Short mmCIF file of C-alpha atoms and ligand atoms in Angstrom, two decimals:
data_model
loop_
_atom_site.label_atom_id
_atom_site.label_comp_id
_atom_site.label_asym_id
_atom_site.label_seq_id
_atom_site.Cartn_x
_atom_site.Cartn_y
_atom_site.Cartn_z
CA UNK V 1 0.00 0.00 0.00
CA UNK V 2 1.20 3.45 -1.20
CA UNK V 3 2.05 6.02 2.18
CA UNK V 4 -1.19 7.92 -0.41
CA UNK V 5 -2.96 5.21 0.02
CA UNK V 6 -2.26 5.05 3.66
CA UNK V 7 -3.19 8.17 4.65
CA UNK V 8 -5.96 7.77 2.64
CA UNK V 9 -7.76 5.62 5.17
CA UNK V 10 -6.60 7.85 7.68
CA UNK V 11 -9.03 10.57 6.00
CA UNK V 12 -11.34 7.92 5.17
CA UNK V 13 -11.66 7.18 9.17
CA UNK V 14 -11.57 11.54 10.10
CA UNK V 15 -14.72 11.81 8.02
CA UNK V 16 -16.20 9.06 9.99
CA UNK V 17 -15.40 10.70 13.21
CA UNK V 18 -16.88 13.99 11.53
CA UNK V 19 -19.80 12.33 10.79
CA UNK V 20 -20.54 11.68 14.09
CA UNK V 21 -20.63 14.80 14.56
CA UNK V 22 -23.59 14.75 12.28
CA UNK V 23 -27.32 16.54 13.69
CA UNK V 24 -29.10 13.90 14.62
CA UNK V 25 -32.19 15.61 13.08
CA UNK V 26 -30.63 15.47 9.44
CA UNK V 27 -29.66 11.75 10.27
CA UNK V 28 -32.97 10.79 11.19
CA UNK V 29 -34.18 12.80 7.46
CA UNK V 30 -32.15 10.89 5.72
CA UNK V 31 -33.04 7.68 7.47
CA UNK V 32 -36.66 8.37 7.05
CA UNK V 33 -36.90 10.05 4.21
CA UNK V 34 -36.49 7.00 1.61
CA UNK V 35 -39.48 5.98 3.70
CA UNK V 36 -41.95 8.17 1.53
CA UNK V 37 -40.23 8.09 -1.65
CA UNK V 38 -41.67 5.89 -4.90
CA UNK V 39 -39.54 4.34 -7.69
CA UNK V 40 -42.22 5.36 -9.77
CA UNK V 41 -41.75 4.53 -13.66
CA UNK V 42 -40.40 8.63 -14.28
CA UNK V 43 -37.27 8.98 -15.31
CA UNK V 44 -34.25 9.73 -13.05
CA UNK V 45 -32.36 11.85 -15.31
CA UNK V 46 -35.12 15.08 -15.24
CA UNK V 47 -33.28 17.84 -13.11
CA UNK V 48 -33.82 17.07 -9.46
CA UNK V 49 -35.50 20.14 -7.62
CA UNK V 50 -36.46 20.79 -3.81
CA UNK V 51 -40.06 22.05 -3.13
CA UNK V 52 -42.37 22.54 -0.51
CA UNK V 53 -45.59 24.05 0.78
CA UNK V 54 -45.48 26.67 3.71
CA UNK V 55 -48.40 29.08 4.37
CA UNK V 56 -50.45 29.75 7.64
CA UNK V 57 -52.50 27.13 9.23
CA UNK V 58 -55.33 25.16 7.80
CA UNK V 59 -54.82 27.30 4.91
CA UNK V 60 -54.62 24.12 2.55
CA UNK V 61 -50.91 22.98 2.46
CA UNK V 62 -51.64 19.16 2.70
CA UNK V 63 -54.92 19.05 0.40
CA UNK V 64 -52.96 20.86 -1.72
CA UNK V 65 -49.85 18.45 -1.37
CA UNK V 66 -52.32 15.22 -1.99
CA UNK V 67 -53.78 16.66 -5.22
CA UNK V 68 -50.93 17.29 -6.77
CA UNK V 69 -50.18 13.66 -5.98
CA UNK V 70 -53.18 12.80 -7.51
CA UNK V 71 -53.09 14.52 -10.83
CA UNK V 72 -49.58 13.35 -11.45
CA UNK V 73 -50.55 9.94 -10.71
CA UNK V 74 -53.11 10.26 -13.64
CA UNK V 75 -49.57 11.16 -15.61
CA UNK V 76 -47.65 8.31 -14.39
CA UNK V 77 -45.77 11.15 -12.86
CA UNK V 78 -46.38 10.01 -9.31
CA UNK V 79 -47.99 7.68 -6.61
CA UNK V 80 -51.15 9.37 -5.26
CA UNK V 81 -50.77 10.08 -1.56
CA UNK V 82 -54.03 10.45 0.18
CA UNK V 83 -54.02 13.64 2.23
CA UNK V 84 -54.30 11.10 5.53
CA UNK V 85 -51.24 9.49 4.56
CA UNK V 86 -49.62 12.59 4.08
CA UNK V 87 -50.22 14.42 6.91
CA UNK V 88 -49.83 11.37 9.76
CA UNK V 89 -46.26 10.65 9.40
CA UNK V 90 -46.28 7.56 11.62
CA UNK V 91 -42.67 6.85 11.33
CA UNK V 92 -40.91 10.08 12.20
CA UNK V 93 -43.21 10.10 15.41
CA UNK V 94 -42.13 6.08 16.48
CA UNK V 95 -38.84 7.55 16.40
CA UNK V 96 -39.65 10.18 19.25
CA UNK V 97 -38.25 13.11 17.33
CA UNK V 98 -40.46 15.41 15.85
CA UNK V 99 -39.19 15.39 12.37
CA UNK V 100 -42.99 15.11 11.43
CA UNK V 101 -42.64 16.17 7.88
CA UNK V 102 -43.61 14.01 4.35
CA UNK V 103 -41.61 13.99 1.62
CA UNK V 104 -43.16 13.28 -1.14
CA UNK V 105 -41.92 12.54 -5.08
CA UNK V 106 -43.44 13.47 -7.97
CA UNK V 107 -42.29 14.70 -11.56
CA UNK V 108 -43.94 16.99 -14.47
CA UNK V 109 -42.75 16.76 -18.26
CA UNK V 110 -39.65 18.29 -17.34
CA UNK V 111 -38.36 17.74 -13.67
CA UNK V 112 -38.38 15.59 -10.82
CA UNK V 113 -39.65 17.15 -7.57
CA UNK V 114 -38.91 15.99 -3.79
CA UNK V 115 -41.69 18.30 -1.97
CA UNK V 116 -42.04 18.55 1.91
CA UNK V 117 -45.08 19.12 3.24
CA UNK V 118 -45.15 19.89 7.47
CA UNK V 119 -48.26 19.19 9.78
CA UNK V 120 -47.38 22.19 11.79
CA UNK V 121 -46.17 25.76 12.20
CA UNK V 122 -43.32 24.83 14.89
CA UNK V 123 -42.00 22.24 12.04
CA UNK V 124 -41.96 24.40 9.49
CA UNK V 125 -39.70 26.30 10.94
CA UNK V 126 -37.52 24.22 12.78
CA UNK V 127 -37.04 22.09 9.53
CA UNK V 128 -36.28 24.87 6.96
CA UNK V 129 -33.74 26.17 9.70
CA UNK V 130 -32.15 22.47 10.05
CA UNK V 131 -32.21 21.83 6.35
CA UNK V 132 -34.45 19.04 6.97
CA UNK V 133 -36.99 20.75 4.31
CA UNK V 134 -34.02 22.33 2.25
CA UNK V 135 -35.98 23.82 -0.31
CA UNK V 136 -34.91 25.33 -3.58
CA UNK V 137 -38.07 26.95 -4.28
CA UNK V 138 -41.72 27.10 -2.55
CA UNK V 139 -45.15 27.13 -2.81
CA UNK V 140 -46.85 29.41 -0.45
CA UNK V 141 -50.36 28.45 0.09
CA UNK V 142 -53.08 31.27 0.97
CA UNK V 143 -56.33 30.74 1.97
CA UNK V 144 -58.38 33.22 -0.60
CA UNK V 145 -61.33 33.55 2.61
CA UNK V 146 -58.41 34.26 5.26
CA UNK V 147 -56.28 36.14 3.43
CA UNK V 148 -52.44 36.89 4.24
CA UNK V 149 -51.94 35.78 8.13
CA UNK V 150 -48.85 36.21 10.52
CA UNK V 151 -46.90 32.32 9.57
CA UNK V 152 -47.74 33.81 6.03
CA UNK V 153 -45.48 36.34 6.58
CA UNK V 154 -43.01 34.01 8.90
CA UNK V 155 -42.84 31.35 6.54
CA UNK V 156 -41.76 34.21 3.67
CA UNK V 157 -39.48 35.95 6.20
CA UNK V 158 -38.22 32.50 6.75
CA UNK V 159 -37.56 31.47 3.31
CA UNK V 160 -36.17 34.58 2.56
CA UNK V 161 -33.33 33.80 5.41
CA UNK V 162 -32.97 30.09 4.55
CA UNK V 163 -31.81 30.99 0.71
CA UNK V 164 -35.17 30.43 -0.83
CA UNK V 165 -35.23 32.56 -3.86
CA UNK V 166 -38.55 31.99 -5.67
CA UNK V 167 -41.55 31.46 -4.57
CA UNK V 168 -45.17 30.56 -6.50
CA UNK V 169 -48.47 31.62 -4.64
CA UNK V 170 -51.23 29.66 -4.38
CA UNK V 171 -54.46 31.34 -3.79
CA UNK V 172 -56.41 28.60 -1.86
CA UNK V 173 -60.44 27.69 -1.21
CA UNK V 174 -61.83 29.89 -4.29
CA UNK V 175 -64.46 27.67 -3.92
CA UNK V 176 -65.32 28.90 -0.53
CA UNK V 177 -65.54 32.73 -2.36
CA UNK V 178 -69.07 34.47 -2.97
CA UNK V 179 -67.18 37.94 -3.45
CA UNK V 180 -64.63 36.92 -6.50
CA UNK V 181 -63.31 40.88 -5.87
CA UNK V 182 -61.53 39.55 -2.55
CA UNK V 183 -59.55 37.49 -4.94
CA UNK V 184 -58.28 40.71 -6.89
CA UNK V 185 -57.45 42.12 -3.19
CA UNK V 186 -55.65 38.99 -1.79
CA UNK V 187 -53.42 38.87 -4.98
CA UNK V 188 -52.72 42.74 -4.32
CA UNK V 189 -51.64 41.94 -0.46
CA UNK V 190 -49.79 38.95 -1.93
CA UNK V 191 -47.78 41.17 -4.09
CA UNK V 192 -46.86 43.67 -1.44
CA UNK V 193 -45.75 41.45 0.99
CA UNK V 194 -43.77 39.04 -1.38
CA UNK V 195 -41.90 42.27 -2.52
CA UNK V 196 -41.27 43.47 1.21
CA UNK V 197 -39.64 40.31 2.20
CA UNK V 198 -37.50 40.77 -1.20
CA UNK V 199 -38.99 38.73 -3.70
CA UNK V 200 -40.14 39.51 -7.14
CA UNK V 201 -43.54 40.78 -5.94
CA UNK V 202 -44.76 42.02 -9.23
CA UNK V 203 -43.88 39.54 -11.60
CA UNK V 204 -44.65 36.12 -9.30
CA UNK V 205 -47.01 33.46 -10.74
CA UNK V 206 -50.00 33.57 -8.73
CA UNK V 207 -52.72 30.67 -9.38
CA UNK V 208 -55.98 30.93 -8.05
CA UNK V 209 -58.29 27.72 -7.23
CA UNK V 210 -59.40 24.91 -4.99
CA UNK V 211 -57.17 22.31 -3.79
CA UNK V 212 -59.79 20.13 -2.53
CA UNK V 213 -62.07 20.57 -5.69
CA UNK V 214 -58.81 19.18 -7.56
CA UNK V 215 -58.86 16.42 -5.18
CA UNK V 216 -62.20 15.95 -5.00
CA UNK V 217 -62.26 16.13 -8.97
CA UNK V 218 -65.48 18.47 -9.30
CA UNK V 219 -65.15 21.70 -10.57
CA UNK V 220 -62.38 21.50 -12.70
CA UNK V 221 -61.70 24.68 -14.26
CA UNK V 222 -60.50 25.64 -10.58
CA UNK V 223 -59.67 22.56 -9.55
CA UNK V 224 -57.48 20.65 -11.62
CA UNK V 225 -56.97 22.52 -14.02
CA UNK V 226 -54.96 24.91 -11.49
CA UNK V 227 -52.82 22.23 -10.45
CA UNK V 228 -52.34 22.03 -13.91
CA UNK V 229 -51.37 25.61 -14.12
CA UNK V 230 -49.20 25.52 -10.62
CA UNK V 231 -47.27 23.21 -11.72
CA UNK V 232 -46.20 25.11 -14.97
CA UNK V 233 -45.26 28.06 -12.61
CA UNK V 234 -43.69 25.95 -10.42
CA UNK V 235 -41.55 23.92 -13.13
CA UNK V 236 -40.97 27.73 -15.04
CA UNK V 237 -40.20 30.03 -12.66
CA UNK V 238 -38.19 28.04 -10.16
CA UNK V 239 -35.08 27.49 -11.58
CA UNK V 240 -33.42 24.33 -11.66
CA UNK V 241 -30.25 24.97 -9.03
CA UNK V 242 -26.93 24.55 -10.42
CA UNK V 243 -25.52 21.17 -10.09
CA UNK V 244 -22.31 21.04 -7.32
CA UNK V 245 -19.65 20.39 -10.21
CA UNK V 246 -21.00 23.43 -11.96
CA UNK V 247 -19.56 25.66 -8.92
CA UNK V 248 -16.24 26.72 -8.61
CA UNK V 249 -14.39 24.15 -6.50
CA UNK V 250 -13.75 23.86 -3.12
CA UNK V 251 -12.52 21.21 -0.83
CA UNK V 252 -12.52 21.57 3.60
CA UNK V 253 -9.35 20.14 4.64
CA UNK V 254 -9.97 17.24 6.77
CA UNK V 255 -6.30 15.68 7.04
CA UNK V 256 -2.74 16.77 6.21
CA UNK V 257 0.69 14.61 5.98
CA UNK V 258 3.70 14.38 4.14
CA UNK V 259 5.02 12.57 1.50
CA UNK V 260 8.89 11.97 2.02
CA UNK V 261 10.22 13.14 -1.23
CA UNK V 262 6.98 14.46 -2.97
CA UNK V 263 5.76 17.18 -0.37
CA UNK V 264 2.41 17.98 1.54
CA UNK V 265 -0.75 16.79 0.86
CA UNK V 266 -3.86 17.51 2.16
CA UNK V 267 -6.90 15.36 1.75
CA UNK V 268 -11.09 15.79 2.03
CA UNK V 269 -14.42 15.44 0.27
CA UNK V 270 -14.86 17.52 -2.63
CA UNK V 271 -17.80 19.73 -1.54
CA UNK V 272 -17.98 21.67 -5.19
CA UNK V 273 -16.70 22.42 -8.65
CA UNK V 274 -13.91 19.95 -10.60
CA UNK V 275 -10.05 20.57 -9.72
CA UNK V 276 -7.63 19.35 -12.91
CA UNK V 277 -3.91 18.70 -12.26
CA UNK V 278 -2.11 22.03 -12.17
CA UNK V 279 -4.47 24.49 -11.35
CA UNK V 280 -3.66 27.26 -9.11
CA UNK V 281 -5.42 27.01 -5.72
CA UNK V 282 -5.64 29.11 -2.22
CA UNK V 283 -5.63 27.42 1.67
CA UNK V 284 -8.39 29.74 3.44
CA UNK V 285 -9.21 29.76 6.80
CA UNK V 286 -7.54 29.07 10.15
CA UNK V 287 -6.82 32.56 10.95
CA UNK V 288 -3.95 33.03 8.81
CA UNK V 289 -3.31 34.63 5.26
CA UNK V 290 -4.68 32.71 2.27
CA UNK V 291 -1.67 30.44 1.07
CA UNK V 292 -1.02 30.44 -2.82
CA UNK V 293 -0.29 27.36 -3.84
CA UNK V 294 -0.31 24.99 -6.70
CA UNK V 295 -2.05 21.36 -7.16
CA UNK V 296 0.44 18.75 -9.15
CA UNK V 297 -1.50 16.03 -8.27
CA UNK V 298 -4.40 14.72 -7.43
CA UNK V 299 -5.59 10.67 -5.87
CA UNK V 300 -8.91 9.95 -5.61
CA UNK V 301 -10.20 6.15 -4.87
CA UNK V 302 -6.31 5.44 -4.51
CA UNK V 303 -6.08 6.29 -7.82
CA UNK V 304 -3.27 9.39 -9.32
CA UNK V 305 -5.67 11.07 -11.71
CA UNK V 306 -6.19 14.16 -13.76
CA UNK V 307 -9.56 15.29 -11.62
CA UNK V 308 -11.50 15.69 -8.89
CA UNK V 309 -14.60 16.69 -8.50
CA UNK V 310 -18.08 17.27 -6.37
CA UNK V 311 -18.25 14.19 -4.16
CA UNK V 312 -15.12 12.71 -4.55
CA UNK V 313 -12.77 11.92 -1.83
CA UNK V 314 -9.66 13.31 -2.80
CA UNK V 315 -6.03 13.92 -1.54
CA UNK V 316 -4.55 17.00 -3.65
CA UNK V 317 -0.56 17.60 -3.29
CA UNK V 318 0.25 21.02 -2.98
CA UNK V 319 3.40 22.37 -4.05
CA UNK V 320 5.74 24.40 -1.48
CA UNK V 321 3.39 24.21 1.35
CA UNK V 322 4.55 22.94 4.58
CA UNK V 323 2.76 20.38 6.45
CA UNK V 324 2.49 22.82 9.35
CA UNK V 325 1.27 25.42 7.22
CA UNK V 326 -1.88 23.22 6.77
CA UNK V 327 -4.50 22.79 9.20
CA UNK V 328 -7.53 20.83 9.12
CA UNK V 329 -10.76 23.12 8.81
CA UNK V 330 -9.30 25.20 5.51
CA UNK V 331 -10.97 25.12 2.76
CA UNK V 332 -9.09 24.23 -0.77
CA UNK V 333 -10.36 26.78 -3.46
CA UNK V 334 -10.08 28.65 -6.47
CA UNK V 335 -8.06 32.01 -5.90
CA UNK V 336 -10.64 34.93 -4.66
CA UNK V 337 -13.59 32.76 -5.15
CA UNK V 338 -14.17 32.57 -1.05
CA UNK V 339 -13.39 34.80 1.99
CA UNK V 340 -13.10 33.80 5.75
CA UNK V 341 -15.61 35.61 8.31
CA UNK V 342 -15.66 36.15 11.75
CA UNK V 343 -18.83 37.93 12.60
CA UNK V 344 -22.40 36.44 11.09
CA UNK V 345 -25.67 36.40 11.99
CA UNK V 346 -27.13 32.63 12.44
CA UNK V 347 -30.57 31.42 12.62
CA UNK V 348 -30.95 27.85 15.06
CA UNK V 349 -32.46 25.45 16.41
CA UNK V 350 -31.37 24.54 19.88
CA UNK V 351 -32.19 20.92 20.12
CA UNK V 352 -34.14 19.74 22.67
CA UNK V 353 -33.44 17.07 26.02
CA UNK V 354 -34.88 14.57 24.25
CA UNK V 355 -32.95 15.02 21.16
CA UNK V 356 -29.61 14.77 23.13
CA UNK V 357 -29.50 18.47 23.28
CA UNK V 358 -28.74 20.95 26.83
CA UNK V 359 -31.39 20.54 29.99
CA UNK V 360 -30.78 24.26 30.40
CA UNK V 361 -31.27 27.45 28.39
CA UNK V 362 -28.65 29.44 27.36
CA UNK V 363 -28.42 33.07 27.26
CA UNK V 364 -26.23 36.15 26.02
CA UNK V 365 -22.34 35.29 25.68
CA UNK V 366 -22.47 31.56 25.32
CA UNK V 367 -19.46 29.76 24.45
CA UNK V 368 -20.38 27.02 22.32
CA UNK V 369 -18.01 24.84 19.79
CA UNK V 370 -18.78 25.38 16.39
CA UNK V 371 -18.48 23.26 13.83
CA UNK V 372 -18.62 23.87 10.06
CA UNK V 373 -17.80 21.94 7.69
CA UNK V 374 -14.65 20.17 8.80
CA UNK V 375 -13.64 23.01 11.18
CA UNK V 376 -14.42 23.35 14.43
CA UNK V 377 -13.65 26.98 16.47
CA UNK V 378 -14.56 28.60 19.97
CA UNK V 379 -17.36 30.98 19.38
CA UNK V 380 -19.30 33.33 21.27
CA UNK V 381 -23.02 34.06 21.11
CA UNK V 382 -24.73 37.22 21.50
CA UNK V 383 -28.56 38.65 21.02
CA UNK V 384 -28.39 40.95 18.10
CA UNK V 385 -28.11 44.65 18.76
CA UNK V 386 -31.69 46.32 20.13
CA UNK V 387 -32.58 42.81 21.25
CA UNK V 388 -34.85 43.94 24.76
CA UNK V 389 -33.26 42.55 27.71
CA UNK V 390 -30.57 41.05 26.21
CA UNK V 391 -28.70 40.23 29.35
CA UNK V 392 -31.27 37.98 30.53
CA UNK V 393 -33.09 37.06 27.80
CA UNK V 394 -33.28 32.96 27.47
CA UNK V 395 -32.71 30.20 24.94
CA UNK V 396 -34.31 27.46 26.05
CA UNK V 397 -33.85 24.07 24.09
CA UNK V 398 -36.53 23.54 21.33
CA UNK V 399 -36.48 27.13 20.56
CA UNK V 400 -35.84 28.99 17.19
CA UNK V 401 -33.37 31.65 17.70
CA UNK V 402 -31.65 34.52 15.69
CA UNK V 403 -28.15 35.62 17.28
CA UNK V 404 -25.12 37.15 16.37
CA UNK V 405 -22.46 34.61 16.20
CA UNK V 406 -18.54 35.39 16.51
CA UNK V 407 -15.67 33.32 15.84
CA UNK V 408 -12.62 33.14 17.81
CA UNK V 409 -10.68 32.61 14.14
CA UNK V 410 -12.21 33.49 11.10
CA UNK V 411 -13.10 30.66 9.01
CA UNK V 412 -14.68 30.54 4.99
CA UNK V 413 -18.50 30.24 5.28
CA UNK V 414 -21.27 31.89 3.21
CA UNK V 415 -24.96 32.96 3.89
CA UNK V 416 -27.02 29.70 4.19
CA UNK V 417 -23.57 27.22 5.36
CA UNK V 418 -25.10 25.21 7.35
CA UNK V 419 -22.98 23.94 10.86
CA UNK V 420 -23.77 22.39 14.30
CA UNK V 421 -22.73 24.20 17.56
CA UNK V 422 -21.40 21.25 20.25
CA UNK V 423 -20.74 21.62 24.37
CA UNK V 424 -19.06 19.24 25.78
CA UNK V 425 -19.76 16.07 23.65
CA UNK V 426 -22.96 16.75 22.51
CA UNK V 427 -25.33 18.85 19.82
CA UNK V 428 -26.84 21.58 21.38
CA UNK V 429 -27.63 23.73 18.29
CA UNK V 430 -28.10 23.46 14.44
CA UNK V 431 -28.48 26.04 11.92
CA UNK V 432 -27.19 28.14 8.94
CA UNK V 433 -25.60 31.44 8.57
CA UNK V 434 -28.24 34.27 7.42
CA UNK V 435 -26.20 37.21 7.28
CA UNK V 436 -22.25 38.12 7.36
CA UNK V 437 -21.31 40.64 9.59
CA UNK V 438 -17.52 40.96 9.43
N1 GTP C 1 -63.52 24.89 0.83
C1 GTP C 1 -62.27 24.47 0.73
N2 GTP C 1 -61.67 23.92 1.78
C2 GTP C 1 -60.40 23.50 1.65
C3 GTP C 1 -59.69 23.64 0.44
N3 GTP C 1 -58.44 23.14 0.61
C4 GTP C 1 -58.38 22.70 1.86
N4 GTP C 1 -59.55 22.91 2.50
C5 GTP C 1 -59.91 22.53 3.89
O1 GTP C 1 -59.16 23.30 4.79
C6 GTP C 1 -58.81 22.54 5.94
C7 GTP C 1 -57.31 22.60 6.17
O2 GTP C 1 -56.65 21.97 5.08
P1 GTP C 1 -55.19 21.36 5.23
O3 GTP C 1 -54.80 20.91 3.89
O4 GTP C 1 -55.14 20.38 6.35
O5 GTP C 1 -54.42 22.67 5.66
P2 GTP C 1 -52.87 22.79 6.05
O6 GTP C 1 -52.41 24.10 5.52
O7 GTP C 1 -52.14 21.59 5.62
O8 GTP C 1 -52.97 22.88 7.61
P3 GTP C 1 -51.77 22.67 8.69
O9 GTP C 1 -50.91 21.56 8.20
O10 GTP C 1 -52.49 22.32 9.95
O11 GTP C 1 -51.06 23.97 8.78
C8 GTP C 1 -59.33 21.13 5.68
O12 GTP C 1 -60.56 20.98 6.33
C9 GTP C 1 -59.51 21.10 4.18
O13 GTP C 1 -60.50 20.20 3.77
C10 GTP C 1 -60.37 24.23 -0.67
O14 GTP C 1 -59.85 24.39 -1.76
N5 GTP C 1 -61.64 24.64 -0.45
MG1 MG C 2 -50.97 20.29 6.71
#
């Protein structure tokens, strides 16, 4: 065995022990996600897309969710999930965490679609904040005899901070409507408020119908026909996100060693972006100075080859660069492409007792670990500035919170990185940056 190969299990082993370091409530996602989904005869090369329904309360998310089941199922586009089905999620509650949210697969002509669907507010947010419902785009769901109503305006405040750039309105129970002018005035709020929370207010699809005449199948020119006409919004204005090898690349630094005679290498998963042999790269993070340095080779699966790319577990040699020089928790990446931060505002989700979180709250200047992505730094938490009695204002675990977040070294990260915040062994916290600060 080559000393690349070697140290290749070493890193091999490191990402294990990072893994562990894993939130348990993305774990238990992934564990129960495949629960939901159907091999269903559509075809798996469509672009893959992230959806979901928010919206205030009994405003229609779920009936909504089901008939769009339904009509694809007519297409052979999906399995039709009954809105019971949807909405009980037996599994994530056997499993004593509140995960509580359906995902659900379904395709159109031209995509594939994983949607989430949450039985309540509280999940809504704790799982676009956890990336458990890590949506590209969403559907927001208003009730056309309620009208825009405060988790309307959360769940768009929400999306906003969680990276969710387009959104399609859905202008529910037009059935329920003698008055057909409150429709003209609900799509006028809708506008207004999408553009306050910086969305394209003016020029978002808005469809107007029934869910439950769709799944009901009576009425069709506002029932399924709108699903119909949803689903062409959703598939056209949504865009389909850029695929990771289309980025430019970057690798976190998760070991380093030396080769006697060939140099330093330094070796991780490939997060983004393809790296050829030769190309000019910079060591960010750590505190110190970006490091200019060259890759002349590359190993991935124990293998010298010409690339690396998004997945891949690579080892990349790096020319002139002294082991010492490299520390674990850098990032790899193309020259000026990222910057290390110190000061960010994060939105989290302390995790509760029974989710192997804290027993206690937590207030201003708490001194949690933090790690992200294969770093992991001292940091220090603080209520944002204005926050009313910040010095004894409480976190307690379950809660949502919004605090300023500051780094004892500065390390890369971008709005919406995503990182867990540890004490002493365990997860306390889990989250994603919303804002840089510094
Ligand atoms: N009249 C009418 N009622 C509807 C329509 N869509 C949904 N409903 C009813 O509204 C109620 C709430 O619907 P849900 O789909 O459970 O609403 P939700 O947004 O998922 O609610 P939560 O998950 O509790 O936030 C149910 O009684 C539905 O039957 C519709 O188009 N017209
Ligand atoms: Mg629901």
């Amino acid at each position: 065995m080559s000393t690349f190969s070697r140290a290749f299990l070493r890193t091999s082993r490191a990402a294990f022990r990072y893994q562990r370091g894993v939130n348990p409530v993305q774990q238990a996602w992934a564990q129960n996600g495949s629960l939901r989904s159907y091999a269903t005869a559509f075809s798996r090369d469509k672009p893959h897309v992230n959806i979901g329904t928010i919206g205030h309360v009994d405003h229609g998310k779920t009936t909504l969710t089901a008939a769009i089941t339904k009509r694809q199922a007519e297409k052979g586009y999906a399995k039709f999930l009954e809105y019971g089905s949807i909405d009980k999620a037996p599994e994530e509650r056997k499993r004593g965490i509140t995960i509580s949210t359906a995902h659900i697969e379904y395709a159109t002509d031209n995509r594939h679609y994983s949607h989430v669907d949450c039985p309540g507010h509280a999940d809504y947010i704790k799982n676009m904040i956890t990336g458990a419902a890590n949506m590209d785009g969403a559907i927001i769901v208003v009730a056309a005899s309620d009208g825009q109503m405060p988790q309307t305006r959360e769940h768009l405040l929400l999306a906003r901070q969680v990276g969710v750039k387009k959104i399609v309105v859905f202008v529910n129970k037009v059935d329920a409507i003698e008055d057909k002018e409150m429709l003209e005035l609900v799509e006028m709020e809708m506008r207004e408020l999408l553009t306050t929370y910086g969305f394209e207010g003016d020029d978002t699809p808005i469809i107007m119908g029934s869910a439950l005449c769709a799944l009901e199948n009576r009425e069709n020119d506002i029932g399924v026909a709108k699903i119909d006409e949803l689903l062409e919004a959703v598939d056209t204005w949504i865009p389909t996100p850029a695929r990771d090898t289309e980025k430019p690349f970057l690798m976190a630094v998760e070991d380093v060693f030396s080769i006697a005679g060939r140099g330093t290498v330094c070796s991780g998963r490939v997060e983004r972006g393809i790296l050829k042999k030769d190309t000019e790269v910079e060591l960010v993070g750590k505190g110190v100075a970006p490091i200019k340095t060259k890759v002349t080779d590359i190993e991935t699966f124990k293998k010298s080859c010409t690339e690396s790319r998004a997945g891949d577990n690579s080892g990349l040699l790096l020319r002139g660069v002294k082991r010492e020089d490299v520390r674990r928790g850098m990032v790899v990446a193309i020259p000026g492409t990222v910057k290390a931060h110190k000061k960010f505002m994060v939105s989290m989700y302390v995790l509760s007792k029974e989710e192997g979180g804290r027993h206690t709250g937590f207030g201003d200047n708490y001194k949690p670990q933090m790690f992200i992505r294969t770093a992991d730094e001292s940091t220090h938490l603080t209520w944002p500035e204005g926050t009313e009695g910040a010095a004894d204002k409480m976190v307690m675990p379950g809660d949502n919170v919004e605090m300023v977040c500051e780094l004892h070294q500065p390390h890369v990260l971008e709005s919406g990185q995503r990182f867990n915040m540890r004490e002493g062994g365990r997860t306390v916290a889990t989250g994603l940056v919303t804002q840089i600060l510094e």
